[in-house]
Amino acid sequence: MKKYSTITLFIALAVCVSQVAQAQGNKEANRLAREGADASKNQDWDKAVDLLRKATSLDRKYASDLAIAYQGRGYAFAKNQQFQEAIQDYTEALKLKSNDPRIYEQRAAVEMKTYDYDKALADYSELIKLKPNEVRYLNYRAYVYEVKEDVQNSMADTEKVLKIDPNNQEAKTRKQRLEQKLAERMPLTRPQSSPAPARTP
């Protein structure tokens, strides 16, 4: 009986120590997160990212706040035309919030500015998976396809836009351009040769 009491006491002590350690970790995580949130409000993005990264390592529940800090810093980098840094921060934000359309959209916009059309195309495709009937995203992707000279896929996205919004001026204009490009690519057909005139005797 004494043996079981000792084991029970030992287990109870271990649980208490674990809970105290966890509470200490949470206190520290809470403090870091509060300071990180204050830094975010003041747009001190480097400090916010650093503090929230530490808070997240202690308590995963702050990952969303860290993603917001990365996103904010990415936006600041983009405005400052530090495009590679912006892309890196948006990528970090997406690791934490992979279903956030706004982050994909912001990263794609920066990729367009750096003429990285393949990556922009991948991001717009992800956006369309998240929001299949969002006309803006379909128009953006159609534009990227058009820039890449992929007339067929650009036309497919343009048709989707016009099915959702028949009066979408951007899609109407693109469709005219694409139809013209297709017409220019069509090979000319030789006229059928007419029968030779009959000889008169």
C-alpha positions as a LaTeX table, in Angstrom:
\begin{tabular}{lrrr}
\hline
Residue & $x$ (\AA) & $y$ (\AA) & $z$ (\AA) \\
\hline
Met1 & 0.00 & 0.00 & 0.00 \\
Lys2 & 2.86 & 2.34 & 0.94 \\
Lys3 & 4.50 & 1.57 & $-2.42$ \\
Tyr4 & 1.39 & 2.74 & $-4.30$ \\
Ser5 & 1.15 & 5.92 & $-2.19$ \\
Thr6 & 4.74 & 6.79 & $-3.02$ \\
Ile7 & 4.14 & 6.26 & $-6.76$ \\
Thr8 & 0.92 & 8.30 & $-6.61$ \\
Leu9 & 2.70 & 11.06 & $-4.72$ \\
Phe10 & 5.55 & 11.01 & $-7.25$ \\
Ile11 & 3.12 & 11.24 & $-10.20$ \\
Ala12 & 1.16 & 14.04 & $-8.52$ \\
Leu13 & 4.41 & 15.95 & $-7.88$ \\
Ala14 & 5.52 & 15.49 & $-11.49$ \\
Val15 & 2.16 & 16.81 & $-12.73$ \\
Cys16 & 2.40 & 19.83 & $-10.41$ \\
Val17 & 5.95 & 20.63 & $-11.55$ \\
Ser18 & 4.84 & 20.29 & $-15.17$ \\
Gln19 & 1.85 & 22.60 & $-14.62$ \\
Val20 & 3.99 & 25.18 & $-12.82$ \\
Ala21 & 6.55 & 25.09 & $-15.63$ \\
Gln22 & 3.78 & 25.43 & $-18.19$ \\
Ala23 & 2.23 & 28.35 & $-16.31$ \\
Gln24 & 5.65 & 30.02 & $-16.13$ \\
Gly25 & 6.09 & 29.44 & $-19.87$ \\
Asn26 & 2.63 & 30.86 & $-20.54$ \\
Lys27 & 3.36 & 33.92 & $-18.40$ \\
Glu28 & 6.53 & 34.56 & $-20.34$ \\
Ala29 & 4.76 & 33.86 & $-23.64$ \\
Asn30 & 1.94 & 36.22 & $-22.66$ \\
Arg31 & 4.43 & 38.97 & $-21.75$ \\
Leu32 & 6.36 & 38.56 & $-25.01$ \\
Ala33 & 3.13 & 38.50 & $-27.01$ \\
Arg34 & 1.86 & 41.69 & $-25.34$ \\
Glu35 & 5.14 & 43.46 & $-26.06$ \\
Gly36 & 5.08 & 42.11 & $-29.61$ \\
Ala37 & 1.53 & 43.38 & $-30.10$ \\
Asp38 & 2.57 & 46.82 & $-28.85$ \\
Ala39 & 5.52 & 46.83 & $-31.25$ \\
Ser40 & 3.13 & 45.87 & $-34.09$ \\
Lys41 & 0.82 & 48.77 & $-33.22$ \\
Asn42 & 3.84 & 51.08 & $-33.41$ \\
Gln43 & 4.87 & 49.42 & $-36.69$ \\
Asp44 & 8.22 & 48.44 & $-35.20$ \\
Trp45 & 8.09 & 45.27 & $-37.27$ \\
Asp46 & 11.55 & 43.88 & $-36.50$ \\
Lys47 & 10.87 & 44.05 & $-32.75$ \\
Ala48 & 7.34 & 42.66 & $-33.20$ \\
Val49 & 8.56 & 39.69 & $-35.25$ \\
Asp50 & 11.36 & 38.95 & $-32.79$ \\
Leu51 & 9.11 & 39.09 & $-29.70$ \\
Leu52 & 6.25 & 37.16 & $-31.29$ \\
Arg53 & 8.63 & 34.51 & $-32.61$ \\
Lys54 & 9.83 & 33.96 & $-29.02$ \\
Ala55 & 6.25 & 33.93 & $-27.71$ \\
Thr56 & 5.21 & 31.39 & $-30.36$ \\
Ser57 & 8.12 & 29.10 & $-29.49$ \\
Leu58 & 6.81 & 29.04 & $-25.90$ \\
Asp59 & 3.12 & 28.85 & $-26.77$ \\
Arg60 & 1.91 & 27.92 & $-30.25$ \\
Lys61 & $-1.31$ & 29.92 & $-29.82$ \\
Tyr62 & 0.61 & 33.08 & $-30.76$ \\
Ala63 & 1.45 & 31.79 & $-34.25$ \\
Ser64 & $-1.40$ & 33.79 & $-35.75$ \\
Asp65 & $-0.05$ & 37.01 & $-34.19$ \\
Leu66 & 3.42 & 36.20 & $-35.50$ \\
Ala67 & 1.95 & 35.70 & $-38.99$ \\
Ile68 & 0.35 & 39.15 & $-38.77$ \\
Ala69 & 3.70 & 40.67 & $-37.75$ \\
Tyr70 & 5.46 & 38.97 & $-40.69$ \\
Gln71 & 2.70 & 40.20 & $-42.98$ \\
Gly72 & 3.02 & 43.76 & $-41.65$ \\
Arg73 & 6.77 & 43.76 & $-42.07$ \\
Gly74 & 6.41 & 42.25 & $-45.54$ \\
Tyr75 & 4.06 & 45.06 & $-46.50$ \\
Ala76 & 6.51 & 47.66 & $-45.14$ \\
Phe77 & 9.34 & 46.05 & $-47.13$ \\
Ala78 & 7.21 & 46.06 & $-50.28$ \\
Lys79 & 6.37 & 49.75 & $-49.87$ \\
Asn80 & 10.09 & 50.40 & $-49.46$ \\
Gln81 & 10.74 & 48.40 & $-52.66$ \\
Gln82 & 12.68 & 45.74 & $-50.73$ \\
Phe83 & 10.91 & 43.06 & $-52.71$ \\
Gln84 & 12.98 & 39.98 & $-51.80$ \\
Glu85 & 12.65 & 40.73 & $-48.09$ \\
Ala86 & 8.90 & 41.23 & $-48.54$ \\
Ile87 & 8.56 & 37.88 & $-50.31$ \\
Gln88 & 10.53 & 36.14 & $-47.52$ \\
Asp89 & 8.27 & 37.62 & $-44.84$ \\
Tyr90 & 5.09 & 36.74 & $-46.71$ \\
Thr91 & 6.43 & 33.21 & $-47.11$ \\
Glu92 & 7.06 & 32.98 & $-43.35$ \\
Ala93 & 3.54 & 34.30 & $-42.68$ \\
Leu94 & 2.07 & 31.64 & $-44.98$ \\
Lys95 & 3.91 & 28.89 & $-43.10$ \\
Leu96 & 1.88 & 29.96 & $-40.07$ \\
Lys97 & $-1.41$ & 30.84 & $-41.83$ \\
Ser98 & $-1.50$ & 28.83 & $-45.04$ \\
Asn99 & $-5.17$ & 29.55 & $-45.75$ \\
Asp100 & $-4.99$ & 33.37 & $-45.60$ \\
Pro101 & $-5.90$ & 34.73 & $-49.05$ \\
Arg102 & $-4.66$ & 38.23 & $-48.24$ \\
Ile103 & $-1.08$ & 37.03 & $-47.70$ \\
Tyr104 & $-1.07$ & 35.09 & $-50.99$ \\
Glu105 & $-2.44$ & 38.16 & $-52.75$ \\
Gln106 & 0.21 & 40.45 & $-51.27$ \\
Arg107 & 3.03 & 38.05 & $-52.12$ \\
Ala108 & 1.73 & 37.62 & $-55.68$ \\
Ala109 & 1.62 & 41.41 & $-56.14$ \\
Val110 & 5.28 & 41.65 & $-55.14$ \\
Glu111 & 6.18 & 38.72 & $-57.41$ \\
Met112 & 4.52 & 40.59 & $-60.28$ \\
Lys113 & 6.69 & 43.64 & $-59.53$ \\
Thr114 & 9.80 & 41.46 & $-59.77$ \\
Tyr115 & 8.49 & 39.84 & $-63.00$ \\
Asp116 & 8.47 & 36.42 & $-61.35$ \\
Tyr117 & 5.36 & 35.39 & $-63.26$ \\
Asp118 & 5.65 & 31.67 & $-62.50$ \\
Lys119 & 5.53 & 32.25 & $-58.74$ \\
Ala120 & 2.76 & 34.84 & $-59.09$ \\
Leu121 & 0.81 & 32.33 & $-61.16$ \\
Ala122 & 1.24 & 29.69 & $-58.44$ \\
Asp123 & 0.01 & 32.14 & $-55.78$ \\
Tyr124 & $-3.02$ & 33.19 & $-57.81$ \\
Ser125 & $-3.80$ & 29.50 & $-58.37$ \\
Glu126 & $-3.70$ & 28.96 & $-54.59$ \\
Leu127 & $-6.00$ & 31.95 & $-54.15$ \\
Ile128 & $-8.46$ & 30.49 & $-56.63$ \\
Lys129 & $-8.43$ & 27.18 & $-54.71$ \\
Leu130 & $-9.35$ & 29.15 & $-51.57$ \\
Lys131 & $-11.93$ & 31.35 & $-53.34$ \\
Pro132 & $-12.90$ & 29.75 & $-56.68$ \\
Asn133 & $-15.44$ & 32.41 & $-57.71$ \\
Glu134 & $-13.45$ & 35.50 & $-56.77$ \\
Val135 & $-13.43$ & 37.53 & $-60.01$ \\
Arg136 & $-10.38$ & 39.58 & $-58.98$ \\
Tyr137 & $-8.19$ & 36.50 & $-58.61$ \\
Leu138 & $-9.39$ & 35.00 & $-61.88$ \\
Asn139 & $-8.68$ & 38.31 & $-63.64$ \\
Tyr140 & $-5.18$ & 38.49 & $-62.12$ \\
Arg141 & $-4.38$ & 34.94 & $-63.18$ \\
Ala142 & $-5.79$ & 35.53 & $-66.66$ \\
Tyr143 & $-3.53$ & 38.58 & $-66.92$ \\
Val144 & $-0.45$ & 36.57 & $-65.86$ \\
Tyr145 & $-1.28$ & 33.88 & $-68.41$ \\
Glu146 & $-1.64$ & 36.57 & $-71.06$ \\
Val147 & 1.75 & 38.07 & $-70.16$ \\
Lys148 & 3.25 & 34.58 & $-70.44$ \\
Glu149 & 1.67 & 34.24 & $-73.90$ \\
Asp150 & $-0.52$ & 31.35 & $-72.70$ \\
Val151 & $-3.57$ & 32.45 & $-74.65$ \\
Gln152 & $-5.56$ & 29.27 & $-74.06$ \\
Asn153 & $-5.40$ & 29.41 & $-70.23$ \\
Ser154 & $-5.88$ & 33.17 & $-70.22$ \\
Met155 & $-9.01$ & 32.73 & $-72.32$ \\
Ala156 & $-10.27$ & 29.96 & $-69.99$ \\
Asp157 & $-9.97$ & 32.23 & $-66.93$ \\
Thr158 & $-11.46$ & 35.15 & $-68.84$ \\
Glu159 & $-14.47$ & 33.02 & $-69.78$ \\
Lys160 & $-14.90$ & 32.03 & $-66.11$ \\
Val161 & $-14.94$ & 35.71 & $-65.14$ \\
Leu162 & $-17.53$ & 36.52 & $-67.80$ \\
Lys163 & $-19.69$ & 33.60 & $-66.67$ \\
Ile164 & $-19.69$ & 35.02 & $-63.11$ \\
Asp165 & $-19.84$ & 38.69 & $-64.16$ \\
Pro166 & $-20.92$ & 39.14 & $-67.81$ \\
Asn167 & $-20.36$ & 42.91 & $-67.63$ \\
Asn168 & $-16.79$ & 42.75 & $-66.32$ \\
Gln169 & $-15.03$ & 45.33 & $-68.50$ \\
Glu170 & $-11.52$ & 44.04 & $-67.83$ \\
Ala171 & $-12.47$ & 40.52 & $-68.94$ \\
Lys172 & $-14.36$ & 41.82 & $-72.00$ \\
Thr173 & $-11.35$ & 43.84 & $-73.13$ \\
Arg174 & $-8.98$ & 40.93 & $-72.52$ \\
Lys175 & $-11.24$ & 38.58 & $-74.47$ \\
Gln176 & $-11.08$ & 40.91 & $-77.49$ \\
Arg177 & $-7.27$ & 41.04 & $-77.27$ \\
Leu178 & $-7.03$ & 37.26 & $-76.93$ \\
Glu179 & $-9.40$ & 36.66 & $-79.85$ \\
Gln180 & $-7.26$ & 38.98 & $-81.96$ \\
Lys181 & $-4.10$ & 37.10 & $-80.96$ \\
Leu182 & $-5.76$ & 33.80 & $-81.82$ \\
Ala183 & $-6.85$ & 35.15 & $-85.19$ \\
Glu184 & $-3.31$ & 36.33 & $-85.94$ \\
Arg185 & $-1.96$ & 32.86 & $-85.13$ \\
Met186 & $-4.40$ & 31.09 & $-87.45$ \\
Pro187 & $-2.57$ & 29.93 & $-90.57$ \\
Leu188 & $-3.80$ & 31.46 & $-93.78$ \\
Thr189 & $-5.68$ & 28.98 & $-95.94$ \\
Arg190 & $-4.97$ & 28.94 & $-99.61$ \\
Pro191 & $-7.96$ & 29.60 & $-101.78$ \\
Gln192 & $-9.22$ & 26.53 & $-103.56$ \\
Ser193 & $-8.00$ & 26.54 & $-107.11$ \\
Ser194 & $-10.79$ & 27.14 & $-109.50$ \\
Pro195 & $-11.10$ & 24.79 & $-112.44$ \\
Ala196 & $-9.20$ & 25.91 & $-115.50$ \\
Pro197 & $-11.41$ & 27.55 & $-118.08$ \\
Ala198 & $-12.46$ & 25.19 & $-120.84$ \\
Arg199 & $-10.58$ & 25.62 & $-124.08$ \\
Thr200 & $-12.51$ & 26.77 & $-127.03$ \\
Pro201 & $-12.07$ & 24.66 & $-130.19$ \\
\hline
\end{tabular}
